[in-house]
XYZ file of C-alpha atoms in Angstrom:
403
model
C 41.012 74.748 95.508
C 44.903 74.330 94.954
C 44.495 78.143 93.289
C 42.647 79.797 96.079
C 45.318 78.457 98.695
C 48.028 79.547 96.903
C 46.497 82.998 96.421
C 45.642 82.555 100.256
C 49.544 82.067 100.644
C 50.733 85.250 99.148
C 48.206 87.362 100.546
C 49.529 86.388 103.970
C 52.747 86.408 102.740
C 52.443 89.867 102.160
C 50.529 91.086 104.868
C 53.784 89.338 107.148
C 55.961 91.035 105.178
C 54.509 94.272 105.676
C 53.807 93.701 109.267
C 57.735 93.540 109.798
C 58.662 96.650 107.672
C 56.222 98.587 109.496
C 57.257 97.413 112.561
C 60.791 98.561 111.826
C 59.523 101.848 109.919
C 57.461 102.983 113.606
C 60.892 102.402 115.275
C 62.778 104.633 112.936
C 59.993 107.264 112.792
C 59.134 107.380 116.687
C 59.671 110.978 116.838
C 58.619 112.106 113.346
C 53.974 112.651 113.638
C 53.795 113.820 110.332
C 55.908 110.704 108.792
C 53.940 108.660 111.007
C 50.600 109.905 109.692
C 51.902 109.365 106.021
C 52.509 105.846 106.787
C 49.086 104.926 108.556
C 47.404 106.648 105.166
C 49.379 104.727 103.028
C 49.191 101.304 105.146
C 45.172 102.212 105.272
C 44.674 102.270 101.553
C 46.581 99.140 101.428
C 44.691 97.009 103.919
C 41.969 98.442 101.983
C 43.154 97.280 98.576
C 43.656 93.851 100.219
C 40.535 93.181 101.722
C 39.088 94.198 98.292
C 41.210 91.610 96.792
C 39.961 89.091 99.050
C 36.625 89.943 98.202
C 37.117 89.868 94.872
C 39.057 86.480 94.105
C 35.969 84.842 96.511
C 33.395 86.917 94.440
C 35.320 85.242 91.014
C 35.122 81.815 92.984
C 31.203 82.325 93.617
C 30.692 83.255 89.858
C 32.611 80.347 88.567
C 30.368 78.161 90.572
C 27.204 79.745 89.475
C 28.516 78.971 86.066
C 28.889 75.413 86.677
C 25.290 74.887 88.535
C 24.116 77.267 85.627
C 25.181 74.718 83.083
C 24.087 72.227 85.306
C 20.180 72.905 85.248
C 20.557 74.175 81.348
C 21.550 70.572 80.175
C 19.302 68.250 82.699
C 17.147 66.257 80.531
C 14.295 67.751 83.475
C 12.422 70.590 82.204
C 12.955 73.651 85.300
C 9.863 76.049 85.778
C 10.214 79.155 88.054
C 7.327 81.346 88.639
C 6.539 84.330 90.733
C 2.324 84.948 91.349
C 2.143 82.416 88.199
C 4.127 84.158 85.791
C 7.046 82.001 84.473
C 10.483 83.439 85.342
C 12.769 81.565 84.220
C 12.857 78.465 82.336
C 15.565 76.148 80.977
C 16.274 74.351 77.630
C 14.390 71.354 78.338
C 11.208 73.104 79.359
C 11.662 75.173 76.092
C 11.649 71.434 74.158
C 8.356 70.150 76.074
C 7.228 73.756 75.711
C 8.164 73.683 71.513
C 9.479 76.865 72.012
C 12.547 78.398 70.075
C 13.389 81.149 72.436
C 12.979 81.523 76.055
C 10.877 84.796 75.576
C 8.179 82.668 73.936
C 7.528 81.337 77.756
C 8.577 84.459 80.120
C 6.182 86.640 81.500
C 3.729 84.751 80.622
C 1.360 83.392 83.090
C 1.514 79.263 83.773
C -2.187 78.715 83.384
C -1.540 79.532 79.650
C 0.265 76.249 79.661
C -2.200 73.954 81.495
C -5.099 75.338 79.405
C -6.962 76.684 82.240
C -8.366 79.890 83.978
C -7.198 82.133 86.435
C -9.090 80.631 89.248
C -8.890 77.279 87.662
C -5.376 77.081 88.242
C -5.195 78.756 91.820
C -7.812 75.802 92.321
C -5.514 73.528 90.841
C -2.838 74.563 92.362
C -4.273 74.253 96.112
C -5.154 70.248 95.432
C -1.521 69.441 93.622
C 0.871 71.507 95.447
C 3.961 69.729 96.969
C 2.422 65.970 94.928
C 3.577 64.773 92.010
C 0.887 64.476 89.410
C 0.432 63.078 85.740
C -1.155 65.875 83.099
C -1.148 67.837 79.875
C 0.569 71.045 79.252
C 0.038 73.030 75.687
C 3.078 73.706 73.536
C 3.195 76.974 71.630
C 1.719 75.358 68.583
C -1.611 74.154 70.275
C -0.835 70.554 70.541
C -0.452 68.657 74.247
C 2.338 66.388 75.746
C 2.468 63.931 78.588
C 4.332 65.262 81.755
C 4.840 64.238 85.052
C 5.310 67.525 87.070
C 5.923 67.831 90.932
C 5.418 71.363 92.347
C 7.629 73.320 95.596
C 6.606 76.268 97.250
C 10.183 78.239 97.657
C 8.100 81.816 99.594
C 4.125 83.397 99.112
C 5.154 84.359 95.878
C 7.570 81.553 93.954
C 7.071 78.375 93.187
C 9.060 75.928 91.646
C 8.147 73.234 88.942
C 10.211 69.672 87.778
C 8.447 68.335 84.535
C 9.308 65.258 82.978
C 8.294 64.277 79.702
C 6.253 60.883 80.134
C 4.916 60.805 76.356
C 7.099 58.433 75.346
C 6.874 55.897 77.678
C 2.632 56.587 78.225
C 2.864 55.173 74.471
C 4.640 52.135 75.181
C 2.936 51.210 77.725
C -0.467 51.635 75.692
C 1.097 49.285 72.763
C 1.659 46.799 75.489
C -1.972 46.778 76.956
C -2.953 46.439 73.925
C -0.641 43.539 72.899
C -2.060 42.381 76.765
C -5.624 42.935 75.473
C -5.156 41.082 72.309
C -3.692 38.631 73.962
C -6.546 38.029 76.452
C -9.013 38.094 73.851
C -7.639 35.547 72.119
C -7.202 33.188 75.522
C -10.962 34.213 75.735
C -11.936 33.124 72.438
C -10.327 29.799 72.846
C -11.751 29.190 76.176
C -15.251 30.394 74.987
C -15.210 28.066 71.394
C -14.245 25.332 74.273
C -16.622 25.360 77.162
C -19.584 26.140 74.287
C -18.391 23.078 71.552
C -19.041 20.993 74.613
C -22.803 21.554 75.055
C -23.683 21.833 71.746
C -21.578 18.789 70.518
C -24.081 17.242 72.811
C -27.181 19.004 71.761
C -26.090 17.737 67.922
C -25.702 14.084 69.010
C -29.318 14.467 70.552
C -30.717 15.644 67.978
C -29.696 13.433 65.212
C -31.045 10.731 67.568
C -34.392 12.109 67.549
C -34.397 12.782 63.912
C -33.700 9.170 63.292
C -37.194 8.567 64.396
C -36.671 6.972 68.458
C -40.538 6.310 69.552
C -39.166 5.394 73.062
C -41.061 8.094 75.028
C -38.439 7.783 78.101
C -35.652 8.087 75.961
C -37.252 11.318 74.852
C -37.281 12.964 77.796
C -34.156 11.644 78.266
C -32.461 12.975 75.865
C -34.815 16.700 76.573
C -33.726 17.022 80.051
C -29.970 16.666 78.856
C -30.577 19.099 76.137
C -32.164 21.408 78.428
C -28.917 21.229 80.793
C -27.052 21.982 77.622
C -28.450 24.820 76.696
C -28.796 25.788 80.064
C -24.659 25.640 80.806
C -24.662 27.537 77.719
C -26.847 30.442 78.889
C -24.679 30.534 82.166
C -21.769 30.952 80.324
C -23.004 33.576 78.221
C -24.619 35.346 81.265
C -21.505 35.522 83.040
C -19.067 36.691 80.073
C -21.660 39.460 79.558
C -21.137 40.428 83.379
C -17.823 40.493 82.994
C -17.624 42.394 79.705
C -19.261 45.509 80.355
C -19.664 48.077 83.607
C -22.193 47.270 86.043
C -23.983 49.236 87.667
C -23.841 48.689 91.455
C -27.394 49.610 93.509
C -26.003 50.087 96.978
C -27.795 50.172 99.750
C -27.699 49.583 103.584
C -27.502 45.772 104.870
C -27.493 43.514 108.040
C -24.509 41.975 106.825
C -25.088 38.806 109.756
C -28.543 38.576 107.774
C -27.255 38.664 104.798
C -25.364 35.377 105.628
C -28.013 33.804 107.424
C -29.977 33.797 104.044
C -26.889 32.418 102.024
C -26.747 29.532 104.548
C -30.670 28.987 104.223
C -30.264 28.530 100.879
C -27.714 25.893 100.442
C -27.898 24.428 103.653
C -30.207 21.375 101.776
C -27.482 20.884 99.628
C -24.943 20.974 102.051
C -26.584 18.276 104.344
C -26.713 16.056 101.043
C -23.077 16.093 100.832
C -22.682 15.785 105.117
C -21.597 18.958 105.563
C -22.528 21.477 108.453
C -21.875 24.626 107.686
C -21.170 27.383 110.986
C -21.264 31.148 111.005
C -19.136 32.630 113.178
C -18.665 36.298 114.896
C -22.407 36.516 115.360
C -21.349 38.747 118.428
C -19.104 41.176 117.026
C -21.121 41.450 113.274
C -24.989 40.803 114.784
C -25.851 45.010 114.022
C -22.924 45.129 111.288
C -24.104 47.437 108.280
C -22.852 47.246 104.811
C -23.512 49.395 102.015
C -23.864 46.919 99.225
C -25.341 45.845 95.916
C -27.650 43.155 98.467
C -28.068 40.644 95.552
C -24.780 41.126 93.895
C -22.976 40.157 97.521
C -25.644 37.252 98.123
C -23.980 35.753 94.293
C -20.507 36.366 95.665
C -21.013 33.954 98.517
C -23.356 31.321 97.039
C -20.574 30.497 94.883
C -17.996 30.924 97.508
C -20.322 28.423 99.416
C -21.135 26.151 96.741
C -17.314 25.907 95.701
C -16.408 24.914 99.107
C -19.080 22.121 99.420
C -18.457 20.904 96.042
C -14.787 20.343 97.149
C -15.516 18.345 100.415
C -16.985 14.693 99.039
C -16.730 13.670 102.062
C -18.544 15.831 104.548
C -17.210 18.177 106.957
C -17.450 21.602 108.668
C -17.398 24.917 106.726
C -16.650 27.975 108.532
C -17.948 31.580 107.513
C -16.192 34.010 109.940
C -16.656 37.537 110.862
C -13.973 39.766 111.836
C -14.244 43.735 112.203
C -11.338 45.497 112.120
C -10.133 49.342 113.006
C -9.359 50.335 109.681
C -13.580 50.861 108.769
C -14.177 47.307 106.877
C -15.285 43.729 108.149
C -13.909 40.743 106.868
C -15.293 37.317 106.532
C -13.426 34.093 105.940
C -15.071 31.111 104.316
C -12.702 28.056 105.242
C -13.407 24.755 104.317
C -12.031 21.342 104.946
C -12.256 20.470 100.490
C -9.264 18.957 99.119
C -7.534 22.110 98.681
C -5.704 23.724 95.715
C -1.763 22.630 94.894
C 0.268 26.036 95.048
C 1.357 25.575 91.214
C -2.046 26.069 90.641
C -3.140 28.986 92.988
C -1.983 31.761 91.026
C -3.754 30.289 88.002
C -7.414 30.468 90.011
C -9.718 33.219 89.001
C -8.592 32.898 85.659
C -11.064 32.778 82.761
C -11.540 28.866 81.777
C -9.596 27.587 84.448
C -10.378 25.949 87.043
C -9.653 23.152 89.962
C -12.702 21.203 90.047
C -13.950 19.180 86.831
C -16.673 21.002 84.348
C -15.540 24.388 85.933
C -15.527 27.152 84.100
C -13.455 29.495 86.123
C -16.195 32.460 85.482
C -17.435 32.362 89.301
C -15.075 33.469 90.408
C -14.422 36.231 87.668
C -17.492 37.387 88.247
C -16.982 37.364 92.548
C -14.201 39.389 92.326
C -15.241 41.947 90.016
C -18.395 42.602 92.147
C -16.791 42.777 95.536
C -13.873 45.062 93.562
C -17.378 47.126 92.524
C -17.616 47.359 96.155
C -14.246 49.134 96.961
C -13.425 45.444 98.270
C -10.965 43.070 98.165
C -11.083 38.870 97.297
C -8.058 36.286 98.190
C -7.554 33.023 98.351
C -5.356 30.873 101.007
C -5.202 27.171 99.876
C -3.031 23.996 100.769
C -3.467 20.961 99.449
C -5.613 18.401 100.924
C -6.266 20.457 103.802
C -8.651 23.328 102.629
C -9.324 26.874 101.274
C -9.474 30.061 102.741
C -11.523 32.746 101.039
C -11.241 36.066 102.675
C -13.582 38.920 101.784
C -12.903 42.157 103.336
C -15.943 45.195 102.457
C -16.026 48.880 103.248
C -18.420 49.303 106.832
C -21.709 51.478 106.530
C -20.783 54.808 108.408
């Protein structure tokens, strides 16, 4: 800057310089044309050679910034893509690295699809859904092999586009070593909690057993001890059941369903053991969900809310009202609450519910609601819980409306 001010100077300099000289030249010349003519020649060429100067030193200027942004792009850790109809233009030296090429000619010319391993109208397809987003994918090195980028496309005119790659294969690789460490690790809380919750039962089916094979003749006590063992085996088969549901994809049979109706069955069902315990149990919102249609799995949702239900009636020993509300909302889903009046969750503990083996009430297993929130995720839903202790739960269950 201090350069190109200084030159600035002398220029001017100059020009002032010359504007005086001529000035005094045209007073001595007055009556001399053909002197006079000499002079405006010469002073012609000169502004001439000046202004060409000018141009020049900002030309020089121009160039030595192109330089600069040149090097610029050339040693961004970002690999730079140009292209003109699809065929690559120009690339720098970090899209020659992803690329595994040794010379930029290996990539000119030649047309982008190359590099994504697809067609012609593959790519223009492509390129239609992903242009102007930034998208995770493959492109093909020279030597036939594929490498993790993250590439975000710009449309510059009809013919160029622009491309930003970033190599992501590094830290796609970590992050599969630490879902697998995360897997491991889950499989071995699993394991635990499995050889747990089963030892129980079948330390019980042991102790039963040895009774009977020391020879009781009490009748009663037989049947006793057979309606235990049943139980037993029977808390076994439910556990089993539901780590099977949860290990493997299920296949959701939608359909369409009075969602109002839906309820009304739930309620049917436990409403006997609901009055045991003192409870009345209220569904709200009949007005706004009465001809509400879901497309759902029908016996998949009725589970979900049978043990929503039975959670919340198993928490309130003392009787009380629970509520099953029906909100719809704008955004194309309804949303019911179940809210009871149990004795709540402490908030150290809420972010541990859900959890495989653990949960708030005694003999839980924790799978209910495992297996409640994987079906209503089946369902493009969503499942959270509002507690506070000794004052209730809140279980909110919001599901895509029929359309």
């Amino acid at each position: 800057m201090n350069k190109r001010k200084g030159k600035n100077a002398h220029i001017w300099l100059i020009l002032g310089g010359l504007f005086l000289v001529t000035n005094q030249m045209v007073s001595l010349m007055a009556n001399n044309l053909y002197m006079i003519k000499v002079w405006s020649l010469c002073f012609s060429f000169l502004f001439i050679g000046i202004f060409i100067l000018l141009f020049l030193s900002k030309k020089t200027e121009q160039d030595h910034n192109h330089m600069i942004l040149k090097k610029i792009v050339e040693k961004t850790p970002f690999g730079y893509v140009l292209t003109s109809k699809g065929k690559v233009l120009y690339v720098n030296n970090a899209s020659l690295a992803m690329f595994g090429a040794s010379k930029k000619e290996q990539i000119l010319r030649h047309h982008l699809s190359e590099f994504l391993g697809l067609g012609l109208r593959e790519f223009h397809r492509w390129k239609q859904v992903n242009i102007e987003e930034t998208i995770e994918t493959k492109i093909l090195k020279v030597d036939g092999n594929k490498l993790d980028v993250e590439l975000i496309s710009m449309t510059i005119d009809e013919k160029h586009q622009f491309f930003v790659m970033r190599d992501i294969s590094e830290s796609r690789k970590s992050n599969e070593i630490i879902q697998q460490s995360e897997k491991l690790s889950v499989v071995g809380e699993l394991a635990a909690g499995i050889a747990h919750e089963i030892r129980n039962p079948l330390t019980s089916l042991k102790g039963f057993l040895q009774l009977i094979e020391h020879g009781t003749t009490d009748e009663n006590a037989r049947k006793s001890y057979s309606k235990v063992m049943l139980a037993e085996i029977e808390r076994i088969n439910k556990i089993v059941g539901e780590l099977l549901f949860l290990s493997k994809p299920q296949k959701v049979e939608l359909a369409q369903c009075n969602l109002m109706n839906l309820l009304e069955s739930v309620i049917f069902l436990l409403n006997t053991q609901a009055i045991l315990y003192n409870i009345q149990i209220q569904l709200l919102g009949h007005d706004r969900g009465r001809n509400m249609v879901i497309y759902c799995d029908e016996t998949k949702i009725k589970q979900v809310f049978i043990n929503l239900l039975k959670n919340s009636i198993e928490s309130m020993k003392v009787g009380g009202v629970i509520q099953i509300i029906v909100n719809t909302n704008d955004d194309n889903s309804v949303h019911i609450q179940v809210v009871d009046q149990g004795y709540g969750i402490p908030k150290e503990k809420l972010e541990y519910i859900g959890k495989a083996f653990y949960s708030s009430k005694e003999g839980g297993t924790g799978l209910g609601l495992m297996v409640s929130r994987r079906i209503i995720h089946d369902h493009e839903g969503e499942l959270t819980i509002d507690s506070l202790e000794n004052q209730g739960t809140t279980v909110s269950v919001s599901l895509p409306v029929a359309r």
